[in-house]
Amino acid sequence: MSDVTPTDPTSEPTIATTSTTTSALRCEGLTKAFQGVHAVNGATFDVPQGQITALIGPNGAGKTTVVNILSGSMKCDSGTEYLGEDEVTNMESFEIARLGLMRTFQLSRELGGLTVLENLLVAPKLQPGESLFNVFFRPGTVRRAEQVNVERALEILGTYGLYAVRDDRARELSGGQKKLLEIARAVMASPRILLLDEPMAGVNPALIERIGGYILALKAQGVTVLMVEHNLNVVEKICDHVIVLAEGRTLATGRLSELRANKEVVRAYLGEVIDARPPS
């Protein structure tokens, strides 16, 4: 039986769930309005633990607004959000990050005045050097922690092809390198859940392949990934699960191969795009 769950846009969405799949992240009935216009209007879905989930839909469907709400950078008007079994609705972004949920942005937000290496060194949570007591009375602890972080940051930069530019100012990187830096900085924070907002946007096909490989590697390491993505060839290649948003509501969930056969999804929201196939 197919796991695809179509929903009537005029009624409350019904989301496909299974008792054998643990949700790393879930939201119920999220709403967000701007000057009376609902960007998110009852979005409800689960993100399965340890899988790569795509959040897709037409422009204006509310995808980025949902990611902003889930990451704590925007407050919802109503609804609930859970990390595992813990409710985190409208918590501050730094509190959600400390619980293990990190995100990247559609437009890269590097710290331009810092070097590439320094961009990674600001990411680890609860560093000993953040405490003035440690700085003055436990300097050895601070130095050891900083050395561990430097070694790990250099390893991550090597993995993401940024080691050679580690001492360059982040503002001097190319657009593709800034995308990689965003992901590398999030990885440096040791996330349990990683939200990626259009990680493939504006990059060349070779880099799309590389980023896809990095995301698969994160899954292999146990990281749960939720990614907003318009490139359906990428979605079909690397994603285990797909959530379709339309007009701020959850239209359907399932695998992309199943959603291709969902006439409501194809006709109402994705048109011919969903018939795209990855090149052979």
mmCIF file of C-alpha atoms in Angstrom:
data_model
loop_
_atom_site.group_PDB
_atom_site.id
_atom_site.type_symbol
_atom_site.label_atom_id
_atom_site.label_comp_id
_atom_site.label_asym_id
_atom_site.label_seq_id
_atom_site.Cartn_x
_atom_site.Cartn_y
_atom_site.Cartn_z
ATOM 1 C CA MET A 1 0.000 0.000 0.000
ATOM 2 C CA SER A 2 1.288 3.469 -0.858
ATOM 3 C CA ASP A 3 2.392 5.765 1.975
ATOM 4 C CA VAL A 4 1.264 8.845 0.048
ATOM 5 C CA THR A 5 -1.393 10.744 1.915
ATOM 6 C CA PRO A 6 -3.253 13.301 -0.211
ATOM 7 C CA THR A 7 -5.201 15.953 1.640
ATOM 8 C CA ASP A 8 -8.038 18.245 0.758
ATOM 9 C CA PRO A 9 -6.685 21.836 0.777
ATOM 10 C CA THR A 10 -9.990 22.967 2.313
ATOM 11 C CA SER A 11 -9.780 20.612 5.293
ATOM 12 C CA GLU A 12 -7.306 19.721 8.007
ATOM 13 C CA PRO A 13 -4.431 17.683 6.534
ATOM 14 C CA THR A 14 -4.040 14.026 7.407
ATOM 15 C CA ILE A 15 -0.426 12.970 7.535
ATOM 16 C CA ALA A 16 0.846 9.475 6.890
ATOM 17 C CA THR A 17 2.588 8.027 9.933
ATOM 18 C CA THR A 18 3.845 4.591 10.884
ATOM 19 C CA SER A 19 4.316 3.147 14.326
ATOM 20 C CA THR A 20 7.760 1.838 13.418
ATOM 21 C CA THR A 21 9.249 5.214 12.490
ATOM 22 C CA THR A 22 10.453 7.608 15.177
ATOM 23 C CA SER A 23 10.006 11.303 14.468
ATOM 24 C CA ALA A 24 13.028 13.488 15.101
ATOM 25 C CA LEU A 25 10.965 16.605 14.421
ATOM 26 C CA ARG A 26 7.247 17.175 14.034
ATOM 27 C CA CYS A 27 4.855 20.062 13.841
ATOM 28 C CA GLU A 28 1.097 20.236 14.218
ATOM 29 C CA GLY A 29 -1.155 22.977 12.874
ATOM 30 C CA LEU A 30 1.488 25.674 12.385
ATOM 31 C CA THR A 31 0.123 29.031 11.272
ATOM 32 C CA LYS A 32 1.811 32.346 10.484
ATOM 33 C CA ALA A 33 0.156 35.397 8.971
ATOM 34 C CA PHE A 34 1.660 38.638 7.677
ATOM 35 C CA GLN A 35 -0.778 41.554 7.621
ATOM 36 C CA GLY A 36 -3.681 39.116 7.537
ATOM 37 C CA VAL A 37 -2.270 36.925 4.763
ATOM 38 C CA HIS A 38 -1.399 33.383 5.856
ATOM 39 C CA ALA A 39 2.032 32.258 4.699
ATOM 40 C CA VAL A 40 1.617 29.094 6.785
ATOM 41 C CA ASN A 41 -1.905 27.847 7.363
ATOM 42 C CA GLY A 42 -2.042 24.619 9.357
ATOM 43 C CA ALA A 43 1.158 22.854 8.259
ATOM 44 C CA THR A 44 1.388 19.440 9.935
ATOM 45 C CA PHE A 45 4.070 16.834 9.282
ATOM 46 C CA ASP A 46 6.679 14.504 10.787
ATOM 47 C CA VAL A 47 10.374 14.329 9.900
ATOM 48 C CA PRO A 48 11.539 10.698 10.365
ATOM 49 C CA GLN A 49 14.594 10.068 12.531
ATOM 50 C CA GLY A 50 17.807 9.402 10.624
ATOM 51 C CA GLN A 51 16.354 10.086 7.179
ATOM 52 C CA ILE A 52 16.635 12.793 4.530
ATOM 53 C CA THR A 53 13.295 14.532 4.054
ATOM 54 C CA ALA A 54 12.529 17.052 1.318
ATOM 55 C CA LEU A 55 10.096 19.930 1.778
ATOM 56 C CA ILE A 56 8.827 20.868 -1.678
ATOM 57 C CA GLY A 57 6.091 22.963 -3.228
ATOM 58 C CA PRO A 58 5.540 25.950 -5.499
ATOM 59 C CA ASN A 59 6.907 29.420 -4.818
ATOM 60 C CA GLY A 60 4.882 31.012 -2.044
ATOM 61 C CA ALA A 61 3.918 27.673 -0.497
ATOM 62 C CA GLY A 62 5.398 28.714 2.852
ATOM 63 C CA LYS A 63 8.468 26.464 2.877
ATOM 64 C CA THR A 64 11.034 28.986 4.093
ATOM 65 C CA THR A 65 8.584 30.410 6.632
ATOM 66 C CA VAL A 66 8.100 26.907 8.037
ATOM 67 C CA VAL A 67 11.878 26.439 8.296
ATOM 68 C CA ASN A 68 12.161 29.819 10.028
ATOM 69 C CA ILE A 69 9.524 28.768 12.563
ATOM 70 C CA LEU A 70 11.049 25.338 13.171
ATOM 71 C CA SER A 71 14.495 26.845 13.769
ATOM 72 C CA GLY A 72 13.222 29.507 16.141
ATOM 73 C CA SER A 73 14.076 32.531 14.012
ATOM 74 C CA MET A 74 10.364 33.301 13.624
ATOM 75 C CA LYS A 75 7.428 32.770 15.986
ATOM 76 C CA CYS A 76 4.303 30.962 14.827
ATOM 77 C CA ASP A 77 0.849 32.398 15.551
ATOM 78 C CA SER A 78 -0.483 28.983 16.566
ATOM 79 C CA GLY A 79 0.440 25.309 16.420
ATOM 80 C CA THR A 80 3.062 23.176 18.133
ATOM 81 C CA GLU A 81 6.575 21.932 17.377
ATOM 82 C CA TYR A 82 8.362 18.959 18.930
ATOM 83 C CA LEU A 83 11.965 17.788 18.897
ATOM 84 C CA GLY A 84 11.517 14.136 19.682
ATOM 85 C CA GLU A 85 9.075 14.167 22.586
ATOM 86 C CA ASP A 86 10.015 17.654 23.802
ATOM 87 C CA GLU A 87 7.793 20.584 22.883
ATOM 88 C CA VAL A 88 9.862 23.537 21.660
ATOM 89 C CA THR A 89 7.119 25.766 20.256
ATOM 90 C CA ASN A 90 8.325 29.365 19.875
ATOM 91 C CA MET A 91 11.523 28.774 21.820
ATOM 92 C CA GLU A 92 14.415 31.102 20.987
ATOM 93 C CA SER A 93 16.680 30.014 18.146
ATOM 94 C CA PHE A 94 19.716 29.624 20.427
ATOM 95 C CA GLU A 95 17.724 27.356 22.732
ATOM 96 C CA ILE A 96 16.632 25.164 19.827
ATOM 97 C CA ALA A 97 20.206 25.088 18.514
ATOM 98 C CA ARG A 98 21.464 23.890 21.905
ATOM 99 C CA LEU A 99 18.973 21.031 21.660
ATOM 100 C CA GLY A 100 20.656 19.943 18.438
ATOM 101 C CA LEU A 101 18.683 21.557 15.614
ATOM 102 C CA MET A 102 20.819 23.670 13.258
ATOM 103 C CA ARG A 103 19.919 25.356 9.973
ATOM 104 C CA THR A 104 21.442 26.963 6.918
ATOM 105 C CA PHE A 105 19.977 29.827 4.913
ATOM 106 C CA GLN A 106 18.840 30.209 1.325
ATOM 107 C CA LEU A 107 21.151 33.227 1.042
ATOM 108 C CA SER A 108 24.451 32.449 2.737
ATOM 109 C CA ARG A 109 25.026 34.275 6.030
ATOM 110 C CA GLU A 110 28.752 33.882 6.506
ATOM 111 C CA LEU A 111 30.594 36.092 8.992
ATOM 112 C CA GLY A 112 32.359 38.012 6.266
ATOM 113 C CA GLY A 113 34.987 39.744 8.381
ATOM 114 C CA LEU A 114 36.208 36.484 9.893
ATOM 115 C CA THR A 115 38.355 33.895 8.192
ATOM 116 C CA VAL A 116 36.845 30.652 6.942
ATOM 117 C CA LEU A 117 38.431 28.814 9.869
ATOM 118 C CA GLU A 118 37.117 31.360 12.390
ATOM 119 C CA ASN A 119 33.610 30.929 10.962
ATOM 120 C CA LEU A 120 33.727 27.309 12.053
ATOM 121 C CA LEU A 121 35.300 28.027 15.437
ATOM 122 C CA VAL A 122 32.319 30.115 16.549
ATOM 123 C CA ALA A 123 29.919 27.202 15.972
ATOM 124 C CA PRO A 124 30.545 24.671 18.803
ATOM 125 C CA LYS A 125 28.096 24.944 21.675
ATOM 126 C CA LEU A 126 29.016 25.813 25.289
ATOM 127 C CA GLN A 127 32.731 26.342 24.739
ATOM 128 C CA PRO A 128 34.810 26.740 27.946
ATOM 129 C CA GLY A 129 36.159 30.061 26.658
ATOM 130 C CA GLU A 130 32.678 31.561 26.792
ATOM 131 C CA SER A 131 33.013 31.722 30.586
ATOM 132 C CA LEU A 132 35.064 34.557 32.091
ATOM 133 C CA PHE A 133 35.748 32.339 35.096
ATOM 134 C CA ASN A 134 37.401 29.777 32.827
ATOM 135 C CA VAL A 135 39.336 32.451 30.936
ATOM 136 C CA PHE A 136 40.907 33.793 34.142
ATOM 137 C CA PHE A 137 41.066 30.747 36.405
ATOM 138 C CA ARG A 138 41.109 27.748 34.049
ATOM 139 C CA PRO A 139 43.081 28.973 31.013
ATOM 140 C CA GLY A 140 44.517 25.509 30.389
ATOM 141 C CA THR A 141 41.025 24.091 29.963
ATOM 142 C CA VAL A 142 40.198 26.870 27.520
ATOM 143 C CA ARG A 143 43.370 26.314 25.469
ATOM 144 C CA ARG A 144 42.840 22.558 25.277
ATOM 145 C CA ALA A 145 39.245 22.976 24.142
ATOM 146 C CA GLU A 146 40.294 25.545 21.537
ATOM 147 C CA GLN A 147 42.955 23.200 20.192
ATOM 148 C CA VAL A 148 40.436 20.373 19.882
ATOM 149 C CA ASN A 149 38.054 22.699 18.053
ATOM 150 C CA VAL A 150 40.766 23.906 15.671
ATOM 151 C CA GLU A 151 41.751 20.347 14.795
ATOM 152 C CA ARG A 152 38.138 19.357 14.192
ATOM 153 C CA ALA A 153 37.440 22.508 12.158
ATOM 154 C CA LEU A 154 40.438 21.849 9.911
ATOM 155 C CA GLU A 155 39.248 18.279 9.385
ATOM 156 C CA ILE A 156 35.777 19.486 8.402
ATOM 157 C CA LEU A 157 37.228 22.123 6.071
ATOM 158 C CA GLY A 158 39.239 19.389 4.409
ATOM 159 C CA THR A 159 36.129 17.275 3.965
ATOM 160 C CA TYR A 160 34.221 20.148 2.378
ATOM 161 C CA GLY A 161 37.047 21.278 0.107
ATOM 162 C CA LEU A 162 37.708 24.528 1.958
ATOM 163 C CA TYR A 163 41.036 23.767 3.632
ATOM 164 C CA ALA A 164 43.021 25.753 1.045
ATOM 165 C CA VAL A 165 41.005 28.913 1.789
ATOM 166 C CA ARG A 166 40.940 28.472 5.581
ATOM 167 C CA ASP A 167 42.755 31.783 6.179
ATOM 168 C CA ASP A 168 40.758 33.792 3.605
ATOM 169 C CA ARG A 169 38.057 36.206 4.705
ATOM 170 C CA ALA A 170 34.665 34.554 4.275
ATOM 171 C CA ARG A 171 33.407 37.511 2.259
ATOM 172 C CA GLU A 172 36.001 36.705 -0.415
ATOM 173 C CA LEU A 173 34.617 33.235 -1.170
ATOM 174 C CA SER A 174 32.647 32.381 -4.295
ATOM 175 C CA GLY A 175 28.923 31.729 -4.045
ATOM 176 C CA GLY A 176 29.460 27.976 -4.157
ATOM 177 C CA GLN A 177 32.154 28.111 -1.474
ATOM 178 C CA LYS A 178 29.820 30.129 0.762
ATOM 179 C CA LYS A 179 27.194 27.384 0.399
ATOM 180 C CA LEU A 180 29.781 24.834 1.501
ATOM 181 C CA LEU A 181 30.863 27.046 4.389
ATOM 182 C CA GLU A 182 27.259 27.296 5.621
ATOM 183 C CA ILE A 183 26.948 23.516 5.713
ATOM 184 C CA ALA A 184 30.418 23.025 7.229
ATOM 185 C CA ARG A 185 29.681 25.532 9.994
ATOM 186 C CA ALA A 186 26.420 23.761 10.819
ATOM 187 C CA VAL A 187 28.244 20.408 10.924
ATOM 188 C CA MET A 188 30.820 21.931 13.291
ATOM 189 C CA ALA A 189 27.975 22.442 15.781
ATOM 190 C CA SER A 190 27.343 18.656 15.879
ATOM 191 C CA PRO A 191 23.646 18.768 14.934
ATOM 192 C CA ARG A 192 21.150 15.992 15.538
ATOM 193 C CA ILE A 193 18.784 17.618 13.040
ATOM 194 C CA LEU A 194 19.904 19.805 10.144
ATOM 195 C CA LEU A 195 17.538 22.107 8.236
ATOM 196 C CA LEU A 196 18.853 23.094 4.804
ATOM 197 C CA ASP A 197 17.090 25.912 2.935
ATOM 198 C CA GLU A 198 17.716 25.337 -0.789
ATOM 199 C CA PRO A 199 21.311 24.099 -0.461
ATOM 200 C CA MET A 200 21.564 23.468 -4.224
ATOM 201 C CA ALA A 201 20.261 26.873 -5.363
ATOM 202 C CA GLY A 202 22.539 28.829 -7.665
ATOM 203 C CA VAL A 203 25.396 26.319 -7.827
ATOM 204 C CA ASN A 204 26.805 24.394 -10.788
ATOM 205 C CA PRO A 205 25.922 20.750 -11.528
ATOM 206 C CA ALA A 206 29.270 19.430 -10.274
ATOM 207 C CA LEU A 207 28.800 21.162 -6.921
ATOM 208 C CA ILE A 208 25.207 19.905 -6.725
ATOM 209 C CA GLU A 209 26.609 16.374 -6.917
ATOM 210 C CA ARG A 210 29.148 17.136 -4.188
ATOM 211 C CA ILE A 211 26.587 18.681 -1.856
ATOM 212 C CA GLY A 212 24.292 15.702 -2.400
ATOM 213 C CA GLY A 213 27.153 13.426 -1.395
ATOM 214 C CA TYR A 214 27.804 15.461 1.743
ATOM 215 C CA ILE A 215 24.135 15.231 2.744
ATOM 216 C CA LEU A 216 24.153 11.451 2.251
ATOM 217 C CA ALA A 217 27.303 11.261 4.385
ATOM 218 C CA LEU A 218 25.556 13.195 7.170
ATOM 219 C CA LYS A 219 22.681 10.715 7.053
ATOM 220 C CA ALA A 220 25.198 7.855 7.361
ATOM 221 C CA GLN A 221 26.531 9.573 10.505
ATOM 222 C CA GLY A 222 23.045 9.592 12.041
ATOM 223 C CA VAL A 223 22.035 13.194 11.302
ATOM 224 C CA THR A 224 18.373 13.780 10.409
ATOM 225 C CA VAL A 225 18.033 16.190 7.460
ATOM 226 C CA LEU A 226 15.076 18.326 6.369
ATOM 227 C CA MET A 227 15.829 20.216 3.171
ATOM 228 C CA VAL A 228 13.849 22.720 1.124
ATOM 229 C CA GLU A 229 14.664 21.916 -2.490
ATOM 230 C CA HIS A 230 13.274 22.759 -5.936
ATOM 231 C CA ASN A 231 15.535 20.390 -7.872
ATOM 232 C CA LEU A 232 13.357 17.286 -8.027
ATOM 233 C CA ASN A 233 16.099 15.237 -9.647
ATOM 234 C CA VAL A 234 18.135 15.768 -6.476
ATOM 235 C CA VAL A 235 15.107 15.020 -4.300
ATOM 236 C CA GLU A 236 14.491 11.722 -6.050
ATOM 237 C CA LYS A 237 18.143 10.740 -5.865
ATOM 238 C CA ILE A 238 18.897 11.360 -2.186
ATOM 239 C CA CYS A 239 15.653 11.869 -0.229
ATOM 240 C CA ASP A 240 13.851 9.096 1.654
ATOM 241 C CA HIS A 241 10.690 11.066 2.291
ATOM 242 C CA VAL A 242 8.943 14.064 0.707
ATOM 243 C CA ILE A 243 6.506 16.595 2.164
ATOM 244 C CA VAL A 244 4.493 18.724 -0.272
ATOM 245 C CA LEU A 245 3.367 22.153 0.929
ATOM 246 C CA ALA A 246 0.834 24.319 -0.886
ATOM 247 C CA GLU A 247 -0.725 27.550 0.332
ATOM 248 C CA GLY A 248 0.881 26.982 3.713
ATOM 249 C CA ARG A 249 -0.715 23.565 4.246
ATOM 250 C CA THR A 250 0.510 19.995 3.932
ATOM 251 C CA LEU A 251 -0.879 18.597 0.695
ATOM 252 C CA ALA A 252 0.711 15.127 0.667
ATOM 253 C CA THR A 253 3.624 13.109 1.997
ATOM 254 C CA GLY A 254 5.473 10.067 0.680
ATOM 255 C CA ARG A 255 8.283 9.148 -1.695
ATOM 256 C CA LEU A 256 8.668 11.248 -4.829
ATOM 257 C CA SER A 257 8.097 8.193 -7.020
ATOM 258 C CA GLU A 258 4.685 7.820 -5.355
ATOM 259 C CA LEU A 259 3.887 11.521 -5.526
ATOM 260 C CA ARG A 260 4.404 11.432 -9.290
ATOM 261 C CA ALA A 261 1.262 9.295 -9.461
ATOM 262 C CA ASN A 262 -0.726 11.648 -7.209
ATOM 263 C CA LYS A 263 -2.852 13.550 -9.712
ATOM 264 C CA GLU A 264 -3.862 16.189 -7.182
ATOM 265 C CA VAL A 265 -0.237 17.063 -6.478
ATOM 266 C CA VAL A 266 0.739 17.095 -10.151
ATOM 267 C CA ARG A 267 -2.290 19.011 -11.410
ATOM 268 C CA ALA A 268 -2.724 21.546 -8.644
ATOM 269 C CA TYR A 269 0.812 22.362 -7.532
ATOM 270 C CA LEU A 270 3.720 20.845 -9.438
ATOM 271 C CA GLY A 271 2.531 20.734 -13.029
ATOM 272 C CA GLU A 272 4.952 19.179 -15.419
ATOM 273 C CA VAL A 273 7.926 19.636 -13.098
ATOM 274 C CA ILE A 274 7.201 16.478 -11.180
ATOM 275 C CA ASP A 275 7.523 14.455 -14.376
ATOM 276 C CA ALA A 276 11.208 15.382 -14.609
ATOM 277 C CA ARG A 277 13.527 12.419 -14.437
ATOM 278 C CA PRO A 278 17.212 12.452 -13.545
ATOM 279 C CA PRO A 279 19.443 12.152 -16.593
ATOM 280 C CA SER A 280 20.537 8.589 -17.324
#
